[in-house]
Short mmCIF file of C-alpha atoms in Angstrom, two decimals:
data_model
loop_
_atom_site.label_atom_id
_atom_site.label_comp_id
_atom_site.label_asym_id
_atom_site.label_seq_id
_atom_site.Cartn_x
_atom_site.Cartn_y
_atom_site.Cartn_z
CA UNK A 198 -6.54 1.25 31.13
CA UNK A 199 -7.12 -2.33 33.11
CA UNK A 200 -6.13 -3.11 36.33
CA UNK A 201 -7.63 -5.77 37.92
CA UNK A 202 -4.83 -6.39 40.49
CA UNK A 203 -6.03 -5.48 44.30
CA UNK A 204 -2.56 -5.44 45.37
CA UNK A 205 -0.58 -3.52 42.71
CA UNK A 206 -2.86 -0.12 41.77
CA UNK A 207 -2.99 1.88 44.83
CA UNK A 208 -2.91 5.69 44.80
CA UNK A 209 -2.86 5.64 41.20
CA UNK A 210 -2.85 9.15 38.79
CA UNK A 211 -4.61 9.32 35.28
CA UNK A 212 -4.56 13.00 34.68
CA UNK A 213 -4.83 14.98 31.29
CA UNK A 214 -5.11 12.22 28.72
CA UNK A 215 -7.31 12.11 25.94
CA UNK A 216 -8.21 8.21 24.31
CA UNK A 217 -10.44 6.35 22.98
CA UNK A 218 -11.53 2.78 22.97
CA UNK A 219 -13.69 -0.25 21.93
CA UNK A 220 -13.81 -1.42 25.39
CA UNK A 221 -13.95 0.07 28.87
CA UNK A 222 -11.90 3.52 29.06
CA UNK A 223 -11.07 2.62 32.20
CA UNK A 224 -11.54 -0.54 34.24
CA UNK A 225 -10.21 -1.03 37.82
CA UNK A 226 -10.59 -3.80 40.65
CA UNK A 227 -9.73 -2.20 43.80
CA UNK A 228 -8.54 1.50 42.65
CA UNK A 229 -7.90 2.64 46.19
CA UNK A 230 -6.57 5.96 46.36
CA UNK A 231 -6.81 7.05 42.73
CA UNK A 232 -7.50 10.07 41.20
CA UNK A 233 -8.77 10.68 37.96
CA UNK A 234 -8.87 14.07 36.35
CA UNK A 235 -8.63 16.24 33.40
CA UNK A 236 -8.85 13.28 31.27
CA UNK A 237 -11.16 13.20 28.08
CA UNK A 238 -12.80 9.55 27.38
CA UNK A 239 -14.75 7.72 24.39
CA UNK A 240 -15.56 4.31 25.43
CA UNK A 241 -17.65 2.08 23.42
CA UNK A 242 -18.48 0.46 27.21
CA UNK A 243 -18.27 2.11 30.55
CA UNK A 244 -15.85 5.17 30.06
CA UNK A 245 -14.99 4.22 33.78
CA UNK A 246 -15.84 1.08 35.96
CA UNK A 247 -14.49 0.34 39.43
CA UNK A 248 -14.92 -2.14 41.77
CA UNK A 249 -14.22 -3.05 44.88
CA UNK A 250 -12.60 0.16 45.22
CA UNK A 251 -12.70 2.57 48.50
CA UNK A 252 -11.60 6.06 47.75
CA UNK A 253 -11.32 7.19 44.58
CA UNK A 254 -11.55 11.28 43.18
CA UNK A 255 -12.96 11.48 39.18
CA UNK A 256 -13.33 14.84 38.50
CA UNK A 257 -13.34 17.15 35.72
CA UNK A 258 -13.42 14.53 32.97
CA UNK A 259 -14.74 14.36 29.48
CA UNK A 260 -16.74 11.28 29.10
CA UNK A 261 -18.62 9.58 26.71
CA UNK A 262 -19.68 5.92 26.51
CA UNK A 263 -22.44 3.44 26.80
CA UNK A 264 -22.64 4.26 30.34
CA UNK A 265 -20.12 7.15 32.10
CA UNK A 266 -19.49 6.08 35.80
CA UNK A 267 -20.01 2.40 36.87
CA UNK A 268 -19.42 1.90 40.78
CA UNK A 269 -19.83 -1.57 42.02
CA UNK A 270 -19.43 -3.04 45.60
CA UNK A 271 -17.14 0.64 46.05
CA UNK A 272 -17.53 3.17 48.93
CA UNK A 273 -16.09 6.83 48.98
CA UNK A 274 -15.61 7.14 45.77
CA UNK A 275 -16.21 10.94 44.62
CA UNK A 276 -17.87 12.03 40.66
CA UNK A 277 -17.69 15.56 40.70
CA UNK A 278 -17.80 18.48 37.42
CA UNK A 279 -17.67 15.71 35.35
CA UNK A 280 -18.95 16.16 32.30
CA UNK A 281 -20.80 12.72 30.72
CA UNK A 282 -22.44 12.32 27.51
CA UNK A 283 -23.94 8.62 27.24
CA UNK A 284 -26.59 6.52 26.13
CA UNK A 285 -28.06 4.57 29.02
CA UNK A 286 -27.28 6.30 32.25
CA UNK A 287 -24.24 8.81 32.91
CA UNK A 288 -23.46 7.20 36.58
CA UNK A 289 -24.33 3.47 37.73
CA UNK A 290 -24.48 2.98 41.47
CA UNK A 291 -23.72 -0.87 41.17
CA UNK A 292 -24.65 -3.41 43.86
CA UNK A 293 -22.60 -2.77 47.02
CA UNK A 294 -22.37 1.20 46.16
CA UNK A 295 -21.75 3.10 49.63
CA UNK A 296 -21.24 6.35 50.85
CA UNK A 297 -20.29 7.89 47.64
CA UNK A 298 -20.57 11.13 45.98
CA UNK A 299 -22.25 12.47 42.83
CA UNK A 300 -21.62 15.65 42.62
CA UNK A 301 -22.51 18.98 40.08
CA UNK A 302 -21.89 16.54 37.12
CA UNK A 303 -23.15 17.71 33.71
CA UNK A 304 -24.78 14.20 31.86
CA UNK A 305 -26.21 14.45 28.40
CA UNK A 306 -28.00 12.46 26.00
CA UNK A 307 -29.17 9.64 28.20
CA UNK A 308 -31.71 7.61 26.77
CA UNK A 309 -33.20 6.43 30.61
CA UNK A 310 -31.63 8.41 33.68
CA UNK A 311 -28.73 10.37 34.56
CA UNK A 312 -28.18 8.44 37.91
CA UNK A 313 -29.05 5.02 38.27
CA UNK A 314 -29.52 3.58 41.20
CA UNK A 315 -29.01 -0.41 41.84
CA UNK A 316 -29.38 -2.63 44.91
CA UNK A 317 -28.13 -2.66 48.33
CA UNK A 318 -27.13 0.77 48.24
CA UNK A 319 -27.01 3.97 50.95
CA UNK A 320 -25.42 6.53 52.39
CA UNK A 321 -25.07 7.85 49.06
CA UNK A 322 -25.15 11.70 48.10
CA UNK A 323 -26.32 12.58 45.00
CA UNK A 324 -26.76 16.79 44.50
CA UNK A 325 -27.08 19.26 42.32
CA UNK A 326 -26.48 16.90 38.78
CA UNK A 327 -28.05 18.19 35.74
CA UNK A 328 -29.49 15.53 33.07
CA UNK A 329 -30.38 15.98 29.19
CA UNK A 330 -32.33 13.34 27.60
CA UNK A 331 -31.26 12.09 24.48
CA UNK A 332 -33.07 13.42 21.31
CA UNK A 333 -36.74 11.58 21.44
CA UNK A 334 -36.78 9.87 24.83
CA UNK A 335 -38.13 10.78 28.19
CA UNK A 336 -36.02 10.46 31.03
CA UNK A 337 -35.12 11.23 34.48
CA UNK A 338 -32.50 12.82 36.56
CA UNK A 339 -32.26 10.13 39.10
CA UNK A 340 -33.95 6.28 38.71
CA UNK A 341 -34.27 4.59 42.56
CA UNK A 342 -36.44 2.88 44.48
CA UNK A 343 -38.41 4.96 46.66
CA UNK A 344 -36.99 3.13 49.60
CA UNK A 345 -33.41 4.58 48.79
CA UNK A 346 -34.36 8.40 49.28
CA UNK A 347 -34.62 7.23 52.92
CA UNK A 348 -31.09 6.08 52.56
CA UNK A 349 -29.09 8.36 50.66
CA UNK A 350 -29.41 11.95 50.32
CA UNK A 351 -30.75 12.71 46.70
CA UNK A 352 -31.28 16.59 46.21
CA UNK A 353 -31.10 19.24 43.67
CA UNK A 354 -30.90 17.17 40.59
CA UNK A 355 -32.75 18.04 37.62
CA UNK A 356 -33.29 17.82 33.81
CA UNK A 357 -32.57 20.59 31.55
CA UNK A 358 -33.23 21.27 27.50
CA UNK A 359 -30.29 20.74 25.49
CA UNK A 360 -28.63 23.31 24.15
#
């Protein structure tokens, strides 16, 4: 799914869909209002990248892709009981990322960190996420700049063995 239209994809539902793709799974510019749930992704890209986008509800997906979550320049945008298997990172807190949440998410097989953290970024929570490396890498639950734990609330997350 692309839409890169500001004006035209407000308070938009993708709910209990299963596809897969060579590209993003899905890619939005300005996704205000959406919700995106149930769904079950395989991306060869992002499974899911917004941007610009201020309010937004993915929960309770299937995804798998190069990286799960991408969030760039986006504020209020909610990640919750998601489940992510990917080989970078599972979510990407993009340039711009504000006041977001990151919530109880289950990401596996990353090769460097669950959560990634990128620049200009706060007010963030990220809580209670647990990470699985991928087979024969060392990684970590959550990748930031110490300077950002001042900024964002970053609790509770932690690596576990996979099963």
């Amino acid at each position: 799914i692309a839409a890169n239209n500001l004006a035209k994809h407000n308070r938009v539902v993708v709910n209990n869909n299963a596809f897969t793709t060579g590209s993003f799974g899905i890619e939005a510019l300005g996704a205000n209002g959406w919700l995106i749930a149930n769904n079950r992704i395989v991306s060869e890209s992002d499974a899911i990248h917004l941007a610009q986008t201020k309010v937004a509800n993915i929960v309770h997906n299937q995804l798998t892709g190069l990286t799960g979550v991408q969030l760039t320049d986006s504020s209020r945008v909610r990640v919750v009981n998601t489940r992510i298997t990917s080989q970078t990172q599972g979510v990407l807190l993009g340039e711009n990322a504000l006041n977001n949440s990151i919530i109880a998410n289950r990401v596996l097989k990353v090769e460097t960190a669950g959560i990634t953290f990128g620049a200009v970024i706060s007010g963030n929570r990220v809580l209670a996420n647990l990470v699985s490396c991928a087979a024969g890498f060392t990684c970590t639950a959550v990748e930031a700049a110490p300077e950002l734990y001042l900024t964002n609330k970053i609790l509770g997350n932690r690596i576990i063995k996979p099963r």
